[in-house]
PDB file of C-alpha atoms in Angstrom:
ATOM      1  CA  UNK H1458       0.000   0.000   0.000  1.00  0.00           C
ATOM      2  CA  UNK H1459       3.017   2.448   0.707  1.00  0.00           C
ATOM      3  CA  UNK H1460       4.133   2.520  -3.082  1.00  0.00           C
ATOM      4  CA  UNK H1461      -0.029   3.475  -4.016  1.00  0.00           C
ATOM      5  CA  UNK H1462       0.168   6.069  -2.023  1.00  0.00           C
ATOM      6  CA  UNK H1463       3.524   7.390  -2.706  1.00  0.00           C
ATOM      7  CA  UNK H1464       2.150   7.517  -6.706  1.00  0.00           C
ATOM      8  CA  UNK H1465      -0.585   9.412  -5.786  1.00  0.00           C
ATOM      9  CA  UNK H1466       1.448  11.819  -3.981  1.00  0.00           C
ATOM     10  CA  UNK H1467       3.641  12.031  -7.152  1.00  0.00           C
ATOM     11  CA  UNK H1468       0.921  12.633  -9.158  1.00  0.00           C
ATOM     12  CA  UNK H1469       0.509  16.079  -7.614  1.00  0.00           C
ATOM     13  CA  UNK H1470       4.046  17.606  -8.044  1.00  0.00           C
ATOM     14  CA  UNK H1471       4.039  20.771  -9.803  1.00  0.00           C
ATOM     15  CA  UNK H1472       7.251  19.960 -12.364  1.00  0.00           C
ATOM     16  CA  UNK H1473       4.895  17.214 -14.665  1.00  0.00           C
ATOM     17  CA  UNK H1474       2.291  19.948 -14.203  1.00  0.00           C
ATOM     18  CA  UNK H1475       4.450  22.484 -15.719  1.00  0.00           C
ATOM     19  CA  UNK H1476       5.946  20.595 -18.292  1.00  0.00           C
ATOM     20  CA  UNK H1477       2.368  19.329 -19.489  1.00  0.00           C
ATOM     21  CA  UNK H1478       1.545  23.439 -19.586  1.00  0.00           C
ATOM     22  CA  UNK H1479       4.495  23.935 -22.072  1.00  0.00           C
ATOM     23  CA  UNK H1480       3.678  21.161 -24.465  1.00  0.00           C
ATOM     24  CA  UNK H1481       1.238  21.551 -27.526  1.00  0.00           C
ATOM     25  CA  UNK H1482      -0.389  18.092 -26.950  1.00  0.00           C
ATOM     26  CA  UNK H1483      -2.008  19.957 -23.529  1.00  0.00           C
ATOM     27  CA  UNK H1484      -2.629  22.859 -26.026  1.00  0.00           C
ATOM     28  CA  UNK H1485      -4.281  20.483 -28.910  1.00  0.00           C
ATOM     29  CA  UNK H1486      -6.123  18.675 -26.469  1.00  0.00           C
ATOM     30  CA  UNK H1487      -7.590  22.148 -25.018  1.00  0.00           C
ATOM     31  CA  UNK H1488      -8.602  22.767 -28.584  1.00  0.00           C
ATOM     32  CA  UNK H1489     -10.676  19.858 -28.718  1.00  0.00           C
ATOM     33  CA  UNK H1490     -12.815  21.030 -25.921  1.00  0.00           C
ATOM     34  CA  UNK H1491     -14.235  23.249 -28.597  1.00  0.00           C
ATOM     35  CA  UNK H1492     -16.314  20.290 -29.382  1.00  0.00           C
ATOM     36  CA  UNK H1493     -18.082  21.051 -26.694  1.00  0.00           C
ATOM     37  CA  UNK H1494     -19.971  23.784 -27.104  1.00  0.00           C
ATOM     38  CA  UNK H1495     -22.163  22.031 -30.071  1.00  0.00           C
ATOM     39  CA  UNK H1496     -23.788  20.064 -26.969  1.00  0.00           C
ATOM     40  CA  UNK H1497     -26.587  21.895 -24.660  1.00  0.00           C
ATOM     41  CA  UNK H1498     -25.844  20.282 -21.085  1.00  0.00           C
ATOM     42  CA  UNK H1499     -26.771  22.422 -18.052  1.00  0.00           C
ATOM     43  CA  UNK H1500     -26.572  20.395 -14.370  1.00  0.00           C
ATOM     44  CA  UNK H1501     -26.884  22.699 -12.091  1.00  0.00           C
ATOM     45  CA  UNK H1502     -23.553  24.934 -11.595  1.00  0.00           C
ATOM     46  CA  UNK H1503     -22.358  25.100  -8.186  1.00  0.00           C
ATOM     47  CA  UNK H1504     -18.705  25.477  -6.853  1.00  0.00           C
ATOM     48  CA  UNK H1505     -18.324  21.859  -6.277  1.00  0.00           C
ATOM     49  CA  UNK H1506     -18.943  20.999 -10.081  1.00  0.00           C
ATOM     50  CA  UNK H1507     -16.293  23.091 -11.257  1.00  0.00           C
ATOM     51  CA  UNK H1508     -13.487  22.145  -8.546  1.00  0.00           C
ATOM     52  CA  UNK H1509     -13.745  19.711  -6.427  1.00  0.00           C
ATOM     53  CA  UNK H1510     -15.488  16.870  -8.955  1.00  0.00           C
ATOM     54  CA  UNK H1511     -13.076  17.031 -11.322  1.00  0.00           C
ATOM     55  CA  UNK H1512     -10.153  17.081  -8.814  1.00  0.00           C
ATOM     56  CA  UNK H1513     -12.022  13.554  -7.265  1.00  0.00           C
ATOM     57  CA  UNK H1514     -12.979  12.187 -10.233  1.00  0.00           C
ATOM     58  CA  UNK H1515      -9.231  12.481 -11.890  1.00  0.00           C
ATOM     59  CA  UNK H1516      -7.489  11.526  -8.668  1.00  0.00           C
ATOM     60  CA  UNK H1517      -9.964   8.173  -8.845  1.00  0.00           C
ATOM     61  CA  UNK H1518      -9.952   7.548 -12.331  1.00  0.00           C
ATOM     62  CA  UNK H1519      -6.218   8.706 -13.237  1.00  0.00           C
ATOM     63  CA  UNK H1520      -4.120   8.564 -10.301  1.00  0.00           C
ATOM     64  CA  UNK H1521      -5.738   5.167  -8.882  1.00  0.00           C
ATOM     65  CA  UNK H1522      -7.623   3.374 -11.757  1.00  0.00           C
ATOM     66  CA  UNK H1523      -5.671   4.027 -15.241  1.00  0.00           C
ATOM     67  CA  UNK H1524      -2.519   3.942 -13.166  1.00  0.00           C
ATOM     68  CA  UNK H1525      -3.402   0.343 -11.882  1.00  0.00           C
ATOM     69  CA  UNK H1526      -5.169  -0.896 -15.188  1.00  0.00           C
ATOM     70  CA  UNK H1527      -1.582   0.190 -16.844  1.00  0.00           C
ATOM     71  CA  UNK H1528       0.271  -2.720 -14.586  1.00  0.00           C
ATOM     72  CA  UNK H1529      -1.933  -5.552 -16.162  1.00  0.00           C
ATOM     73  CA  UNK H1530      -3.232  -3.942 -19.694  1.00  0.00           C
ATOM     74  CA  UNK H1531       0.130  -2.506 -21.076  1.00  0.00           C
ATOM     75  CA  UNK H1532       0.572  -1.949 -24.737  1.00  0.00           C
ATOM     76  CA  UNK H1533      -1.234   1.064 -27.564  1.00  0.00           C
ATOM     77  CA  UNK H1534      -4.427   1.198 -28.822  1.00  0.00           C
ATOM     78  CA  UNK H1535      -3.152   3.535 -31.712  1.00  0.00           C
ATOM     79  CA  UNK H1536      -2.492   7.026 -29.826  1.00  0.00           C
ATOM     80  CA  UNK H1537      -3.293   5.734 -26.486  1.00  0.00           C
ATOM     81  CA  UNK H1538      -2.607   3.634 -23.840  1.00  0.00           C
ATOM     82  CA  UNK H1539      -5.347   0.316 -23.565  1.00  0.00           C
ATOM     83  CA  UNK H1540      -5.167   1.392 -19.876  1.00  0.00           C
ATOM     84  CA  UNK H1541      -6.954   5.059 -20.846  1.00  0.00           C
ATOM     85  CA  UNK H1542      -9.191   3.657 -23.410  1.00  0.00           C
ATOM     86  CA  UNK H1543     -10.451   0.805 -20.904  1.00  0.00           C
ATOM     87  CA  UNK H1544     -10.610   3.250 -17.864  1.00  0.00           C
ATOM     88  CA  UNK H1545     -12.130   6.238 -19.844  1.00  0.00           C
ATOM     89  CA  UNK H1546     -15.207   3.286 -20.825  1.00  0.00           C
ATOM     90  CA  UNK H1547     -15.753   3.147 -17.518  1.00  0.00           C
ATOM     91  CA  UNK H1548     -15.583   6.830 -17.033  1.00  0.00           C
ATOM     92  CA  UNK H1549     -18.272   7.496 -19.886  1.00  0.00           C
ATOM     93  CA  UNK H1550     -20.698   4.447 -17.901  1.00  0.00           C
ATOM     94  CA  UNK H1551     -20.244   6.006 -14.409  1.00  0.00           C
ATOM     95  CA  UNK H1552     -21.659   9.116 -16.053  1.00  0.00           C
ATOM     96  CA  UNK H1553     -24.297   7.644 -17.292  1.00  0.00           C
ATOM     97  CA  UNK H1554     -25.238   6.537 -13.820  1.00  0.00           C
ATOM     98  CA  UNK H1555     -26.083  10.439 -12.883  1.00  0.00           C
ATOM     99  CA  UNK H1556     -27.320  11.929 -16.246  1.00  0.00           C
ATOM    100  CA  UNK H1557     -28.810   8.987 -18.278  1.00  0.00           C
ATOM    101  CA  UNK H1558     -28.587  10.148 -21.708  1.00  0.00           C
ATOM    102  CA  UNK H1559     -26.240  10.936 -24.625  1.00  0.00           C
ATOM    103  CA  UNK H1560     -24.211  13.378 -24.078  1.00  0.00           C
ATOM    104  CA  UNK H1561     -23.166  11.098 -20.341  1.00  0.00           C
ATOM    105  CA  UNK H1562     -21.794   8.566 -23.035  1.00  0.00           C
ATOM    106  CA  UNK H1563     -19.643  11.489 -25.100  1.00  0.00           C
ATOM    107  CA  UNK H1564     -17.411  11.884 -21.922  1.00  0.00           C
ATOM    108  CA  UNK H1565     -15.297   9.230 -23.610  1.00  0.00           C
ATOM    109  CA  UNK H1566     -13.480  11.270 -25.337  1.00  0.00           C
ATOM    110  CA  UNK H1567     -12.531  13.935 -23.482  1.00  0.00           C
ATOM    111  CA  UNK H1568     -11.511  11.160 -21.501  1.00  0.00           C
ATOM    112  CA  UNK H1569      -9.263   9.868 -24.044  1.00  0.00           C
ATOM    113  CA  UNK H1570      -7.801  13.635 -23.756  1.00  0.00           C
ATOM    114  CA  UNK H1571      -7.368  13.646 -20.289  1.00  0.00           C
ATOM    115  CA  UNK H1572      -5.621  10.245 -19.849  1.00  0.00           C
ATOM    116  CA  UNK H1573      -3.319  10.964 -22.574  1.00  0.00           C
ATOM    117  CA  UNK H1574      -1.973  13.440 -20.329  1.00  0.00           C
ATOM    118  CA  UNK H1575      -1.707  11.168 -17.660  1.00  0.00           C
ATOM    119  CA  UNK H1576      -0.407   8.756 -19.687  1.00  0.00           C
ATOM    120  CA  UNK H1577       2.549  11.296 -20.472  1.00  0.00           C
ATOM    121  CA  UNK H1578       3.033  13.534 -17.673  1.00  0.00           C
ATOM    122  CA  UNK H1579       1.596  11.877 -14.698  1.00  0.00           C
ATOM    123  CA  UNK H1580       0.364  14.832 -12.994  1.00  0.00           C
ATOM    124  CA  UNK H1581      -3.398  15.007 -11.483  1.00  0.00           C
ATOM    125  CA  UNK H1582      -3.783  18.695 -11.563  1.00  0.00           C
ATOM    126  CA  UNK H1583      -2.746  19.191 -15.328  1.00  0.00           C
ATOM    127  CA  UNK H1584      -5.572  16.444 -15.876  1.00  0.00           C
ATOM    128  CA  UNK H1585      -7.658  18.364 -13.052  1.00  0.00           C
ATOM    129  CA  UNK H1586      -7.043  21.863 -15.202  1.00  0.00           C
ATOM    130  CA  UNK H1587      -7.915  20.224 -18.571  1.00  0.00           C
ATOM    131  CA  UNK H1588     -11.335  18.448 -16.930  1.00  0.00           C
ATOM    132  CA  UNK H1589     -12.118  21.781 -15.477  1.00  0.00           C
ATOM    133  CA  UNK H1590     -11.859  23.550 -18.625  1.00  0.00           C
ATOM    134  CA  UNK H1591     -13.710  21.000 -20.144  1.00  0.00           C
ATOM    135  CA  UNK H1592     -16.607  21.515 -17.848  1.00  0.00           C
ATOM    136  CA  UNK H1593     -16.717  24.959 -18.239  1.00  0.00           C
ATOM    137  CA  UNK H1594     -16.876  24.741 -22.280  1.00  0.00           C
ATOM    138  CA  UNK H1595     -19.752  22.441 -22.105  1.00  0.00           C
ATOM    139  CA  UNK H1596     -21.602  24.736 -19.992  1.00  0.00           C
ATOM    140  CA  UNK H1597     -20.453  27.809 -21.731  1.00  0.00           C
TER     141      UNK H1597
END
């Protein structure tokens, strides 16, 4: 149990976070938020939606669930790990859980997105930032 928590305690160093910042892939990825807007979703807003889910849903689905389905599902799935495409499935179905239609499904790919970044930089508040952002697009 020491080493699981000593990677999640990695995962929030600011160097990966800064590095991620600096590299067009974060940038690209940001760009495909645009998507986005095309898609009327409207929970209500409060404080806790904007921070604080995204911060415990990457720390569960990044830091503790990609992170452990890498150690028995290694290899590529063309641009991304099989680790992020099996753990951002199970992303878009926990969604689907609290807002049963569509649009709960299309968190898959900015899924994808956001465990790409994992996948390269390992850092839970660059993939914190990037859900965040995402959030705010769709409810632009």
């Amino acid at each position: 149990m020491p080493s699981l928590i000593s990677e999640l305690a990695a995962s929030f160093r600011l160097q990966p976070f800064r590095q991620g910042l600096r590299d067009r892939r974060f940038w690209i990825c940001c760009l495909g938020g645009v998507c986005g807007l095309f898609f009327d979703y409207r929970p209500g807003i409060s404080p806790f939606f904007f921070l604080a889910a995204p911060l415990l849903e990457e720390v569960t689905w990044r830091a503790l669930c990609q992170a452990e389905l890498e150690k028995i599902l290694p290899g590529r799935l063309f641009l991304f790990s099989r680790a992020n495409v099996f753990a951002s499935c199970l992303f878009a179905l926990s969604h689907v859980f609290f807002a049963p239609h569509v649009v709960s499904l299309l968190t898959f790919f900015p899924s994808l997105c956001i465990g790409f970044l994992w996948t390269r930089f390992r850092s839970v508040l660059l993939c914190t930032l990037l859900h965040i952002y995402y959030n705010a697009i769709l409810l632009w």
